[in-house]
């Protein structure tokens, strides 16, 4: 149950331009099918476009490791009239 890929997390400009540790724990709880209250000792290392970390759980004997990105790669879009449709961008987003 190690090496979880959490997908994308983005800085909240309203909260000192930082990542929400609660949202990260909530995503880990969902992926591991555990209650968020069982997750302890969250440690995160931030990079420019990504992050990684560890968290302990009372449900597992091993420390869980995880990674996430703070960029969103939506692939390539076909331009129409030298622009990209916002509707097409929204359809590709997976939040």
PDB file of C-alpha atoms in Angstrom:
ATOM      1  CA  UNK A   1       0.000   0.000   0.000  1.00  0.00           C
ATOM      2  CA  UNK A   2       2.914   2.324  -0.684  1.00  0.00           C
ATOM      3  CA  UNK A   3       3.770   4.776  -3.450  1.00  0.00           C
ATOM      4  CA  UNK A   4       0.364   6.382  -3.872  1.00  0.00           C
ATOM      5  CA  UNK A   5      -0.072   8.844  -6.742  1.00  0.00           C
ATOM      6  CA  UNK A   6      -2.453  11.510  -5.469  1.00  0.00           C
ATOM      7  CA  UNK A   7      -2.786  13.347  -8.763  1.00  0.00           C
ATOM      8  CA  UNK A   8      -2.961  17.136  -8.725  1.00  0.00           C
ATOM      9  CA  UNK A   9      -3.028  19.471  -5.749  1.00  0.00           C
ATOM     10  CA  UNK A  10      -2.886  23.193  -6.220  1.00  0.00           C
ATOM     11  CA  UNK A  11      -1.818  26.047  -3.962  1.00  0.00           C
ATOM     12  CA  UNK A  12      -4.615  28.045  -2.383  1.00  0.00           C
ATOM     13  CA  UNK A  13      -3.875  31.737  -2.876  1.00  0.00           C
ATOM     14  CA  UNK A  14      -6.328  32.578  -0.079  1.00  0.00           C
ATOM     15  CA  UNK A  15      -4.328  30.491   2.403  1.00  0.00           C
ATOM     16  CA  UNK A  16      -0.808  31.897   2.121  1.00  0.00           C
ATOM     17  CA  UNK A  17      -0.355  30.247  -1.308  1.00  0.00           C
ATOM     18  CA  UNK A  18       0.077  26.837   0.330  1.00  0.00           C
ATOM     19  CA  UNK A  19      -1.228  23.304  -0.108  1.00  0.00           C
ATOM     20  CA  UNK A  20      -4.041  21.997   2.061  1.00  0.00           C
ATOM     21  CA  UNK A  21      -2.686  19.205   4.234  1.00  0.00           C
ATOM     22  CA  UNK A  22      -6.275  18.291   5.114  1.00  0.00           C
ATOM     23  CA  UNK A  23      -7.106  17.773   1.417  1.00  0.00           C
ATOM     24  CA  UNK A  24      -3.991  15.638   0.991  1.00  0.00           C
ATOM     25  CA  UNK A  25      -4.961  13.468   3.991  1.00  0.00           C
ATOM     26  CA  UNK A  26      -8.542  13.249   2.711  1.00  0.00           C
ATOM     27  CA  UNK A  27      -7.314  11.973  -0.690  1.00  0.00           C
ATOM     28  CA  UNK A  28      -5.005   9.414   0.968  1.00  0.00           C
ATOM     29  CA  UNK A  29      -7.890   8.196   3.148  1.00  0.00           C
ATOM     30  CA  UNK A  30     -10.077   7.775   0.070  1.00  0.00           C
ATOM     31  CA  UNK A  31      -7.403   5.885  -1.908  1.00  0.00           C
ATOM     32  CA  UNK A  32      -6.586   3.557   0.999  1.00  0.00           C
ATOM     33  CA  UNK A  33     -10.193   3.114   2.123  1.00  0.00           C
ATOM     34  CA  UNK A  34      -9.370   4.300   5.643  1.00  0.00           C
ATOM     35  CA  UNK A  35     -10.777   6.940   7.945  1.00  0.00           C
ATOM     36  CA  UNK A  36      -8.878  10.219   7.897  1.00  0.00           C
ATOM     37  CA  UNK A  37      -8.568  10.065  11.701  1.00  0.00           C
ATOM     38  CA  UNK A  38      -6.243   7.030  11.371  1.00  0.00           C
ATOM     39  CA  UNK A  39      -3.663   9.066   9.422  1.00  0.00           C
ATOM     40  CA  UNK A  40      -0.883  10.594  11.525  1.00  0.00           C
ATOM     41  CA  UNK A  41       2.608  12.064  11.176  1.00  0.00           C
ATOM     42  CA  UNK A  42       2.093  13.649   7.760  1.00  0.00           C
ATOM     43  CA  UNK A  43       5.394  14.846   6.287  1.00  0.00           C
ATOM     44  CA  UNK A  44       5.544  16.630   2.933  1.00  0.00           C
ATOM     45  CA  UNK A  45       8.465  17.831   0.796  1.00  0.00           C
ATOM     46  CA  UNK A  46       7.524  20.451  -1.794  1.00  0.00           C
ATOM     47  CA  UNK A  47       9.252  20.968  -5.138  1.00  0.00           C
ATOM     48  CA  UNK A  48       8.503  23.513  -7.881  1.00  0.00           C
ATOM     49  CA  UNK A  49       5.953  21.399  -9.733  1.00  0.00           C
ATOM     50  CA  UNK A  50       5.436  18.440  -7.427  1.00  0.00           C
ATOM     51  CA  UNK A  51       5.613  17.103  -3.922  1.00  0.00           C
ATOM     52  CA  UNK A  52       6.154  13.873  -2.068  1.00  0.00           C
ATOM     53  CA  UNK A  53       5.740  12.678   1.439  1.00  0.00           C
ATOM     54  CA  UNK A  54       4.925  10.045   3.994  1.00  0.00           C
ATOM     55  CA  UNK A  55       2.100   9.416   6.400  1.00  0.00           C
ATOM     56  CA  UNK A  56       1.498   6.777   9.047  1.00  0.00           C
ATOM     57  CA  UNK A  57      -1.788   4.993   9.581  1.00  0.00           C
ATOM     58  CA  UNK A  58      -2.999   2.969  12.530  1.00  0.00           C
ATOM     59  CA  UNK A  59      -4.542   0.597   9.960  1.00  0.00           C
ATOM     60  CA  UNK A  60      -1.214  -0.335   8.293  1.00  0.00           C
ATOM     61  CA  UNK A  61       2.122  -1.347   9.755  1.00  0.00           C
ATOM     62  CA  UNK A  62       4.100   0.292   6.921  1.00  0.00           C
ATOM     63  CA  UNK A  63       4.564   3.998   6.363  1.00  0.00           C
ATOM     64  CA  UNK A  64       2.603   5.115   3.300  1.00  0.00           C
ATOM     65  CA  UNK A  65       4.506   7.133   0.703  1.00  0.00           C
ATOM     66  CA  UNK A  66       2.866   9.395  -1.838  1.00  0.00           C
ATOM     67  CA  UNK A  67       3.534  11.849  -4.638  1.00  0.00           C
ATOM     68  CA  UNK A  68       1.493  14.624  -6.200  1.00  0.00           C
ATOM     69  CA  UNK A  69       1.797  17.280  -8.858  1.00  0.00           C
ATOM     70  CA  UNK A  70       0.841  20.928  -8.818  1.00  0.00           C
ATOM     71  CA  UNK A  71       0.647  21.202 -12.586  1.00  0.00           C
ATOM     72  CA  UNK A  72      -2.119  19.942 -14.785  1.00  0.00           C
ATOM     73  CA  UNK A  73      -1.192  18.271 -18.071  1.00  0.00           C
ATOM     74  CA  UNK A  74      -4.243  18.218 -20.293  1.00  0.00           C
ATOM     75  CA  UNK A  75      -2.403  17.177 -23.422  1.00  0.00           C
ATOM     76  CA  UNK A  76      -2.727  18.919 -26.767  1.00  0.00           C
ATOM     77  CA  UNK A  77      -5.723  20.765 -28.130  1.00  0.00           C
ATOM     78  CA  UNK A  78      -6.689  21.549 -31.688  1.00  0.00           C
ATOM     79  CA  UNK A  79      -6.871  25.304 -32.138  1.00  0.00           C
ATOM     80  CA  UNK A  80      -9.888  26.776 -33.871  1.00  0.00           C
ATOM     81  CA  UNK A  81      -9.534  30.356 -35.097  1.00  0.00           C
ATOM     82  CA  UNK A  82      -6.164  30.510 -33.310  1.00  0.00           C
ATOM     83  CA  UNK A  83      -7.798  29.766 -29.921  1.00  0.00           C
ATOM     84  CA  UNK A  84      -8.682  26.776 -27.745  1.00  0.00           C
ATOM     85  CA  UNK A  85     -12.278  26.234 -26.678  1.00  0.00           C
ATOM     86  CA  UNK A  86     -12.719  26.614 -22.905  1.00  0.00           C
ATOM     87  CA  UNK A  87     -15.413  23.935 -23.067  1.00  0.00           C
ATOM     88  CA  UNK A  88     -12.875  21.444 -24.460  1.00  0.00           C
ATOM     89  CA  UNK A  89     -10.433  22.320 -21.668  1.00  0.00           C
ATOM     90  CA  UNK A  90     -13.108  21.831 -18.998  1.00  0.00           C
ATOM     91  CA  UNK A  91     -14.057  18.449 -20.468  1.00  0.00           C
ATOM     92  CA  UNK A  92     -10.439  17.247 -20.157  1.00  0.00           C
ATOM     93  CA  UNK A  93      -9.998  18.370 -16.544  1.00  0.00           C
ATOM     94  CA  UNK A  94     -10.339  15.551 -14.031  1.00  0.00           C
ATOM     95  CA  UNK A  95     -10.992  17.098 -10.655  1.00  0.00           C
TER      96      UNK A  95
END
